[in-house]
Short mmCIF file of C-alpha atoms and ligand atoms in Angstrom, two decimals:
data_model
loop_
_atom_site.label_atom_id
_atom_site.label_comp_id
_atom_site.label_asym_id
_atom_site.label_seq_id
_atom_site.Cartn_x
_atom_site.Cartn_y
_atom_site.Cartn_z
CA MET A 249 118.48 -9.40 126.56
CA LEU A 250 120.31 -9.64 129.81
CA GLU A 251 120.00 -13.50 129.99
CA ALA A 252 120.99 -13.86 126.19
CA SER A 253 124.60 -11.18 127.40
CA HIS A 254 124.84 -13.98 130.28
CA HIS A 255 124.46 -16.86 127.74
CA TYR A 256 127.07 -15.82 126.21
CA PHE A 257 129.14 -14.97 129.58
CA HIS A 258 128.97 -18.42 130.81
CA GLN A 259 129.76 -20.12 127.12
CA ALA A 260 133.09 -18.48 126.77
CA ALA A 261 133.43 -18.58 130.81
CA ASP A 262 133.17 -22.78 130.56
CA VAL A 263 135.90 -22.57 128.22
CA ILE A 264 138.39 -21.43 130.47
CA GLY A 265 137.27 -23.27 133.37
CA LEU A 266 136.27 -20.21 135.20
CA ALA A 267 134.94 -20.39 138.89
CA PRO A 268 130.99 -19.46 139.33
CA LYS A 269 132.42 -17.04 141.96
CA VAL A 270 134.61 -15.11 139.86
CA ARG A 271 131.87 -15.20 137.45
CA GLU A 272 129.12 -13.48 139.86
CA ILE A 273 131.75 -10.89 140.12
CA LEU A 274 132.49 -10.47 136.58
CA LEU A 275 128.46 -10.18 136.03
CA THR A 276 127.12 -8.24 138.81
CA PRO A 277 126.76 -4.30 138.03
CA ASN A 278 129.44 -1.87 140.01
CA ARG A 279 126.24 1.01 140.56
CA VAL A 280 122.47 0.98 138.83
CA ILE A 281 120.83 4.27 139.23
CA LYS A 282 117.07 4.93 138.27
CA VAL A 283 115.69 8.27 138.54
CA GLU A 284 112.59 9.99 138.13
CA ILE A 285 112.46 12.73 135.07
CA VAL A 286 109.58 15.82 136.08
CA GLU A 287 109.83 18.45 133.85
CA GLU A 288 107.20 20.96 131.70
CA ALA A 289 106.08 20.30 127.62
CA ASP A 290 105.74 22.93 125.49
CA ASP A 291 101.71 23.18 126.04
CA GLY A 292 101.95 22.87 129.92
CA GLN A 293 101.51 19.49 130.24
CA LEU A 294 103.82 17.41 132.31
CA MET A 295 106.64 15.15 131.21
CA HIS A 296 107.17 12.53 133.31
CA TYR A 297 109.86 10.02 132.47
CA THR A 298 112.32 7.64 134.06
CA GLY A 299 116.20 7.67 133.80
CA PHE A 300 118.81 4.65 133.98
CA ARG A 301 122.53 4.47 134.39
CA VAL A 302 124.27 1.31 135.07
CA GLN A 303 127.54 0.79 135.30
CA HIS A 304 128.67 -2.18 134.84
CA ASN A 305 132.36 -2.22 135.72
CA ASN A 306 135.35 0.11 136.01
CA ALA A 307 138.32 -2.43 136.30
CA ARG A 308 140.21 -1.34 133.45
CA GLY A 309 139.12 2.78 133.89
CA PRO A 310 136.23 5.35 134.28
CA CYS A 311 132.62 3.72 132.94
CA LYS A 312 131.80 4.08 129.30
CA GLY A 313 128.75 3.63 127.16
CA GLY A 314 126.04 5.24 125.39
CA LEU A 315 122.47 6.99 125.98
CA ARG A 316 119.70 5.20 124.62
CA TYR A 317 116.35 7.42 124.09
CA HIS A 318 113.56 5.05 124.04
CA PRO A 319 110.10 3.75 125.05
CA THR A 320 111.96 0.08 125.68
CA MET A 321 114.28 1.73 127.81
CA ASP A 322 114.44 -0.31 131.21
CA GLU A 323 116.48 -1.39 133.97
CA ASP A 324 116.92 -4.55 132.24
CA HIS A 325 118.05 -3.27 128.79
CA ALA A 326 120.34 -0.99 130.62
CA ALA A 327 122.19 -3.66 132.02
CA ALA A 328 122.51 -6.12 129.48
CA LEU A 329 124.04 -3.42 127.00
CA ALA A 330 126.35 -1.78 130.27
CA ASN A 331 127.28 -5.51 130.15
CA LEU A 332 128.30 -5.32 126.65
CA MET A 333 129.84 -2.15 126.92
CA THR A 334 132.38 -3.97 129.57
CA TRP A 335 133.36 -6.07 126.87
CA LYS A 336 133.85 -4.12 124.24
CA THR A 337 136.07 -1.93 125.80
CA ALA A 338 138.25 -4.55 126.76
CA ILE A 339 137.83 -6.17 123.52
CA VAL A 340 139.66 -2.84 121.50
CA ASP A 341 141.95 -2.33 124.29
CA VAL A 342 140.93 1.23 125.74
CA PRO A 343 141.32 2.38 129.19
CA PHE A 344 137.59 2.00 130.47
CA GLY A 345 135.31 0.36 131.91
CA GLY A 346 131.07 -0.44 130.80
CA ALA A 347 128.09 1.37 131.28
CA LYS A 348 124.88 1.78 129.40
CA GLY A 349 121.48 4.03 130.04
CA GLY A 350 119.42 6.51 129.10
CA ILE A 351 115.64 7.40 129.63
CA ASP A 352 112.32 5.29 128.46
CA CYS A 353 111.08 8.34 126.85
CA ASP A 354 109.90 8.57 122.76
CA PRO A 355 111.78 11.41 120.96
CA SER A 356 110.03 11.51 117.56
CA GLN A 357 107.19 12.70 120.05
CA MET A 358 108.85 15.56 121.41
CA SER A 359 110.49 18.70 120.36
CA ARG A 360 113.61 19.84 120.30
CA PHE A 361 113.31 21.79 123.66
CA GLU A 362 111.44 19.56 125.42
CA LEU A 363 114.12 16.94 124.50
CA GLU A 364 116.89 19.40 126.22
CA ARG A 365 114.58 19.77 129.23
CA VAL A 366 114.32 16.38 129.88
CA THR A 367 118.10 15.67 129.27
CA ARG A 368 119.36 18.57 131.54
CA ARG A 369 117.19 17.16 134.10
CA PHE A 370 118.67 13.43 133.61
CA VAL A 371 121.96 14.84 134.25
CA GLU A 372 120.68 17.15 137.41
CA GLN A 373 119.83 13.71 139.21
CA CYS A 374 123.41 12.19 138.23
CA LYS A 375 125.39 14.46 138.12
CA GLU A 376 127.50 13.00 141.28
CA ILE A 377 127.82 9.94 139.33
CA ILE A 378 128.99 10.72 136.05
CA GLY A 379 132.26 12.43 135.10
CA PRO A 380 135.46 12.64 132.74
CA THR A 381 136.79 9.63 135.71
CA ILE A 382 134.06 7.94 136.33
CA ASP A 383 131.29 7.41 133.69
CA ILE A 384 131.25 9.02 130.30
CA PRO A 385 128.39 8.56 128.48
CA ALA A 386 128.15 8.60 124.24
CA PRO A 387 125.64 8.60 121.68
CA ASP A 388 123.49 5.82 120.87
CA VAL A 389 120.02 4.85 119.91
CA ASN A 390 118.27 8.24 119.52
CA THR A 391 121.01 9.92 120.80
CA ASN A 392 123.37 12.24 119.05
CA ALA A 393 126.08 15.44 119.25
CA ASP A 394 123.14 17.75 120.04
CA VAL A 395 121.98 15.97 123.33
CA MET A 396 125.67 15.37 124.13
CA ALA A 397 126.64 19.15 124.01
CA TRP A 398 123.51 19.78 126.52
CA ILE A 399 124.99 17.11 128.61
CA MET A 400 128.54 18.86 128.91
CA ASP A 401 127.03 22.18 129.35
CA GLU A 402 124.74 21.07 131.85
CA TYR A 403 127.20 19.33 133.88
CA SER A 404 129.86 21.93 133.71
CA ARG A 405 127.34 24.50 135.31
CA HIS A 406 128.28 21.87 138.29
CA ALA A 407 131.44 20.76 138.05
CA GLY A 408 133.17 23.38 135.76
CA PHE A 409 134.65 23.30 132.12
CA SER A 410 134.12 19.46 131.37
CA PRO A 411 134.34 18.85 128.03
CA GLY A 412 136.24 15.06 128.56
CA VAL A 413 132.47 14.11 130.85
CA VAL A 414 130.62 12.80 127.33
CA THR A 415 131.80 11.86 124.07
CA GLY A 416 130.14 12.45 120.28
CA LYS A 417 130.02 16.01 120.69
CA PRO A 418 129.96 18.65 118.00
CA LEU A 419 133.05 19.09 116.06
CA HIS A 420 132.90 22.40 117.08
CA LEU A 421 131.94 21.88 120.51
CA PHE A 422 135.21 19.82 121.96
CA GLY A 423 133.72 16.61 119.35
CA SER A 424 136.46 14.59 117.46
CA ASP A 425 136.80 14.84 113.64
CA GLY A 426 135.76 11.15 112.16
CA ARG A 427 133.73 9.80 115.88
CA GLU A 428 130.10 10.24 114.14
CA GLU A 429 131.29 7.79 111.59
CA ALA A 430 133.51 5.72 113.72
CA THR A 431 131.11 3.12 114.31
CA GLY A 432 130.11 2.47 110.78
CA ARG A 433 133.67 2.59 109.72
CA GLY A 434 134.73 0.30 111.91
CA VAL A 435 131.87 -1.99 110.69
CA MET A 436 133.53 -1.57 107.30
CA TYR A 437 137.16 -3.00 108.51
CA ALA A 438 135.48 -5.99 110.28
CA LEU A 439 133.96 -6.57 107.35
CA GLU A 440 137.15 -6.74 105.09
CA GLU A 441 138.77 -8.91 108.35
CA ALA A 442 135.65 -11.16 107.85
CA LEU A 443 135.96 -11.40 104.07
CA ARG A 444 139.88 -12.19 104.34
CA ASP A 445 139.07 -15.25 106.86
CA ARG A 446 136.66 -16.11 104.06
CA GLY A 447 139.01 -15.88 101.35
CA GLY A 448 137.25 -12.77 99.69
CA GLU A 449 136.97 -9.01 99.40
CA ILE A 450 134.95 -6.13 99.96
CA SER A 451 134.35 -5.27 96.25
CA GLY A 452 131.68 -7.17 94.16
CA THR A 453 130.48 -8.80 97.69
CA THR A 454 126.60 -7.87 98.23
CA VAL A 455 125.48 -6.45 101.14
CA ALA A 456 122.09 -6.53 103.30
CA LEU A 457 121.35 -4.15 105.89
CA GLN A 458 118.91 -3.45 108.27
CA GLY A 459 118.90 -0.15 109.82
CA PHE A 460 119.84 2.75 108.14
CA GLY A 461 120.60 5.34 111.15
CA ASN A 462 123.71 6.78 112.08
CA VAL A 463 125.88 3.23 111.64
CA GLY A 464 124.17 1.90 109.43
CA SER A 465 124.61 4.69 106.41
CA HIS A 466 127.77 5.11 107.65
CA ALA A 467 128.80 1.79 107.23
CA ALA A 468 126.74 1.49 103.79
CA ARG A 469 128.60 4.65 102.24
CA LEU A 470 132.26 2.87 103.07
CA ILE A 471 131.39 -0.44 101.42
CA ALA A 472 130.12 0.92 98.47
CA GLU A 473 132.81 3.31 97.63
CA ARG A 474 135.06 0.01 98.27
CA GLY A 475 133.15 -1.34 95.70
CA GLY A 476 131.10 -3.85 97.60
CA LYS A 477 126.80 -3.42 96.24
CA ILE A 478 123.99 -2.54 99.03
CA VAL A 479 121.53 -4.73 97.44
CA ALA A 480 119.44 -4.25 99.99
CA VAL A 481 118.42 -1.77 103.06
CA GLY A 482 115.32 -2.26 105.36
CA ASP A 483 113.87 -0.34 108.35
CA HIS A 484 110.90 0.03 111.14
CA VAL A 485 108.71 1.45 107.97
CA GLY A 486 110.04 -0.31 104.94
CA GLY A 487 112.78 -1.18 103.14
CA VAL A 488 114.46 -1.21 99.07
CA SER A 489 116.61 -3.13 96.73
CA ASN A 490 118.42 -2.93 93.76
CA GLU A 491 120.20 -6.14 92.84
CA ALA A 492 122.66 -3.91 91.30
CA GLY A 493 123.14 -2.16 94.15
CA LEU A 494 121.80 0.74 95.66
CA ASP A 495 122.93 4.71 94.96
CA VAL A 496 124.37 5.06 98.74
CA THR A 497 124.63 8.44 99.00
CA ALA A 498 121.15 9.07 96.82
CA LEU A 499 119.54 6.76 99.52
CA VAL A 500 121.20 8.74 102.89
CA ALA A 501 119.95 12.40 100.85
CA TRP A 502 116.53 10.51 100.73
CA ALA A 503 116.60 8.90 104.60
CA THR A 504 117.34 12.40 106.07
CA GLU A 505 114.44 14.34 104.54
CA HIS A 506 112.08 11.48 105.36
CA ARG A 507 113.46 9.20 108.28
CA THR A 508 113.23 6.18 106.05
CA VAL A 509 114.79 4.23 103.11
CA ALA A 510 110.87 3.31 102.53
CA GLY A 511 109.94 5.38 99.17
CA PHE A 512 113.21 5.67 97.89
CA ALA A 513 112.63 5.40 93.89
CA GLY A 514 115.60 3.79 93.13
CA GLY A 515 114.83 0.46 93.68
CA ASP A 516 111.98 -2.19 94.11
CA ALA A 517 109.98 -1.68 97.45
CA PHE A 518 110.01 -4.41 99.94
CA GLU A 519 108.00 -5.37 103.76
CA GLY A 520 110.80 -4.81 106.17
CA PRO A 521 111.15 -7.06 108.51
CA GLU A 522 112.43 -9.99 105.06
CA ILE A 523 115.82 -8.24 104.87
CA ILE A 524 116.64 -10.41 107.44
CA THR A 525 116.42 -13.96 104.92
CA TRP A 526 117.45 -11.67 101.90
CA PRO A 527 120.16 -13.02 99.25
CA ALA A 528 123.33 -11.69 100.05
CA ASP A 529 126.42 -12.77 100.79
CA VAL A 530 126.29 -10.84 103.91
CA LEU A 531 123.74 -9.24 106.40
CA ILE A 532 124.53 -6.26 108.91
CA PRO A 533 122.00 -5.64 111.09
CA ALA A 534 122.46 -2.33 112.07
CA ALA A 535 118.58 -1.26 114.37
CA LEU A 536 117.92 -3.11 117.41
CA GLU A 537 118.57 -6.07 119.58
CA ASP A 538 116.78 -9.67 118.63
CA ALA A 539 116.15 -8.73 115.03
CA ILE A 540 117.95 -12.45 114.17
CA ASP A 541 115.62 -15.12 116.10
CA GLU A 542 114.63 -18.85 116.24
CA ASN A 543 111.89 -17.68 113.84
CA ASN A 544 114.22 -15.96 110.90
CA ALA A 545 117.73 -17.93 111.80
CA ALA A 546 117.05 -20.78 109.97
CA ASP A 547 116.07 -19.09 106.57
CA VAL A 548 118.65 -16.29 107.21
CA ARG A 549 121.14 -16.85 103.43
CA ALA A 550 124.07 -14.80 103.81
CA GLN A 551 126.93 -16.68 104.62
CA ILE A 552 128.60 -13.81 106.94
CA ILE A 553 126.68 -11.46 109.79
CA ILE A 554 128.58 -8.44 110.86
CA GLU A 555 126.57 -6.99 114.32
CA ALA A 556 126.91 -3.68 114.30
CA ALA A 557 123.99 -2.91 116.53
CA ASN A 558 124.08 -4.29 119.98
CA ALA A 559 122.62 -7.55 120.86
CA PRO A 560 121.03 -8.77 117.27
CA THR A 561 121.17 -12.07 117.54
CA THR A 562 119.34 -14.20 120.41
CA PRO A 563 120.89 -16.96 121.34
CA GLU A 564 118.89 -19.88 120.08
CA ALA A 565 119.40 -17.72 116.65
CA ASN A 566 123.06 -17.56 117.25
CA ALA A 567 123.05 -21.89 117.54
CA ILE A 568 121.04 -22.48 114.52
CA LEU A 569 123.18 -20.23 112.81
CA HIS A 570 126.66 -21.69 114.31
CA ASP A 571 125.25 -25.10 112.18
CA LYS A 572 125.17 -23.93 109.61
CA GLY A 573 128.88 -21.96 109.25
CA VAL A 574 127.20 -18.93 109.06
CA LEU A 575 130.74 -16.37 110.31
CA ILE A 576 129.46 -14.07 112.86
CA VAL A 577 131.79 -11.09 114.17
CA PRO A 578 129.74 -10.27 117.12
CA ASP A 579 129.04 -7.29 118.43
CA ILE A 580 131.48 -6.66 120.72
CA LEU A 581 133.79 -6.54 118.11
CA ALA A 582 132.26 -5.63 115.33
CA ASN A 583 130.40 -1.88 116.45
CA ALA A 584 133.52 -1.70 118.57
CA GLY A 585 134.79 1.37 115.90
CA GLY A 586 132.29 4.12 118.02
CA VAL A 587 133.78 3.79 121.81
CA THR A 588 137.18 3.68 120.11
CA VAL A 589 136.81 6.80 118.56
CA SER A 590 134.85 7.94 121.31
CA TYR A 591 138.61 7.25 123.50
CA PHE A 592 140.19 9.23 120.83
CA GLU A 593 137.64 12.36 121.54
CA TRP A 594 138.49 11.76 125.72
CA ALA A 595 141.86 11.48 125.34
CA GLN A 596 141.86 14.91 123.70
CA ASN A 597 139.29 16.77 125.98
CA ILE A 598 141.66 15.56 128.47
CA GLN A 599 144.95 16.80 126.32
CA GLN A 600 143.62 19.58 124.93
CA PHE A 601 144.49 18.39 121.81
CA ARG A 602 142.90 18.15 118.34
CA TRP A 603 144.12 15.45 116.00
CA GLU A 604 143.80 15.67 112.18
CA LEU A 605 141.29 13.21 110.71
CA ASP A 606 143.64 11.38 109.32
CA ARG A 607 144.92 10.67 112.64
CA VAL A 608 141.47 9.37 113.89
CA ASN A 609 140.98 6.71 111.04
CA THR A 610 144.82 5.64 111.28
CA GLU A 611 144.77 4.75 114.76
CA LEU A 612 140.74 3.69 114.53
CA GLU A 613 141.75 1.04 111.61
CA LYS A 614 144.82 -0.15 113.64
CA TYR A 615 142.62 -0.38 116.84
CA MET A 616 140.52 -2.25 114.96
CA ARG A 617 142.41 -5.25 112.92
CA ARG A 618 144.25 -5.78 116.06
CA ALA A 619 141.23 -6.61 117.92
CA TYR A 620 140.12 -8.65 115.05
CA GLY A 621 143.48 -10.33 115.19
CA SER A 622 143.36 -11.90 119.07
CA VAL A 623 140.07 -12.41 118.66
CA ARG A 624 140.69 -14.41 115.65
CA GLU A 625 143.81 -16.15 117.27
CA VAL A 626 142.09 -16.65 120.77
CA ALA A 627 139.19 -18.61 118.30
CA ARG A 628 141.84 -20.70 116.54
CA GLU A 629 143.68 -21.47 119.76
CA LYS A 630 140.53 -22.85 122.05
CA ASN A 631 138.57 -23.73 118.39
CA VAL A 632 135.81 -21.71 119.41
CA ASP A 633 133.46 -19.54 117.67
CA LEU A 634 134.53 -15.90 116.95
CA ARG A 635 131.83 -14.64 119.79
CA THR A 636 132.97 -17.09 122.43
CA ALA A 637 136.84 -16.21 121.29
CA ALA A 638 135.66 -12.28 121.96
CA PHE A 639 133.98 -12.71 125.49
CA VAL A 640 136.82 -15.01 126.69
CA LEU A 641 139.79 -12.64 125.75
CA ALA A 642 137.25 -9.71 127.31
CA ILE A 643 137.04 -11.77 130.28
CA GLN A 644 140.79 -12.23 130.88
CA ARG A 645 141.78 -9.30 129.38
CA VAL A 646 138.80 -7.33 132.23
CA GLY A 647 139.47 -10.19 135.12
CA ARG A 648 143.66 -9.97 135.34
CA ALA A 649 143.09 -6.13 135.39
CA ALA A 650 140.25 -6.67 139.00
CA LEU A 651 143.19 -9.00 140.27
CA SER A 652 145.77 -6.94 139.87
CA ARG A 653 143.82 -3.63 142.00
CA ARG A 654 144.03 -5.58 145.33
CA SER A 655 145.93 -8.44 146.49
CA VAL A 656 144.07 -12.05 146.89
CA HIS A 657 144.99 -15.18 148.39
CA GLU A 658 142.91 -17.34 146.68
CA THR A 659 144.31 -18.54 142.89
CA ILE A 660 142.05 -17.33 140.23
CA ASP A 661 143.02 -19.20 137.16
CA LEU A 662 142.11 -16.88 133.86
CA SER A 663 143.64 -18.84 131.03
N1 LIG B 935 126.60 3.73 122.28
C1 LIG B 935 127.88 3.15 121.54
C2 LIG B 935 128.16 1.64 121.83
O1 LIG B 935 127.36 1.15 121.83
C3 LIG B 935 128.54 3.90 122.19
C4 LIG B 935 129.42 4.26 122.70
C5 LIG B 935 130.71 4.79 123.52
O2 LIG B 935 131.05 5.28 122.70
O3 LIG B 935 131.11 5.39 124.53
O4 LIG B 935 129.24 1.35 121.74
#
């Protein structure tokens, strides 16, 4: 996975002729932390996990990025995802660097109390290297507002009242209005911009969606509200389709209760993996990485892909899709709405001031459309695809910030 993010980086670095030493500096994580977590399970047995935090780059501000609780979490995963966060924060131009971390546990097998104990132990082990001006975690796969509340509480025990240490907190505990749906809302704006490039609009557009967690479900709802037709949704258990468009509100209610879209009565059942090649105008991968690979890319029927998940397309698949003329809006642009509203939440915490939902959504729309416009401009200017353009823009912004922080005799060209 780390190889894939490096691959896209080098592709962009080639376009601007970036020197090997600068590439090495921009790709090397600033700090990598690995901690042991030993806690007691509810039945008295010992739980034993490893926690990770990779702080990739802080040239543009404190490190920022989610915490993922998943059995596959390891240093390589954290490093690859931290790397993507550095470029993502630069593209939406929020004053943060990039980080990512998590624990190699499976929350579906743990009680709420076990999850809380493991989270608190992780914070205890990392408390010196996180903080409102150092590194600010947020939700990611299998973590949510409750987990963020525990982090805030545990960190505040050590450092004093610090709501700005973490974002994605509950609304009643210094969270921001609009944060929970922010990534999905940003995905919807990215889709609108992509459709504009292809001469279309959301109304009447058919969408196939992989994953129905926080990001996928909010994106589906917002797209359906604008007249888009969610014709198929697949997850790790199964899928459901309806040519006339699924009733998203009913599907959200079903998925909340059953933890899967499988079995929903408002459509026909199908096997999960089929979703990638579903006949629809748009495909939105909103689950885990590597969903689109060399085995299924050639069969993708959508003309537009909006990468709501992080790293859902392997470099091999990316090349195949590019040759097929599919327009891909890359993760570091398409799913940046989450970290954008995380920035608004952090800013509200620091100022001890609360924004109305309208203000959050208006600002989010502005940030997303501006970011898309800047990436589009680079793509036209350099005659490259959106992913390469997004990386070019990010490398330039991060590189310039890094260079301005010190005097260097060597001339480094970032144009
Ligand atoms: N985990 C989200 C992401 O991958 C949000 C990170 C944040 O808000 O800091 O972008």
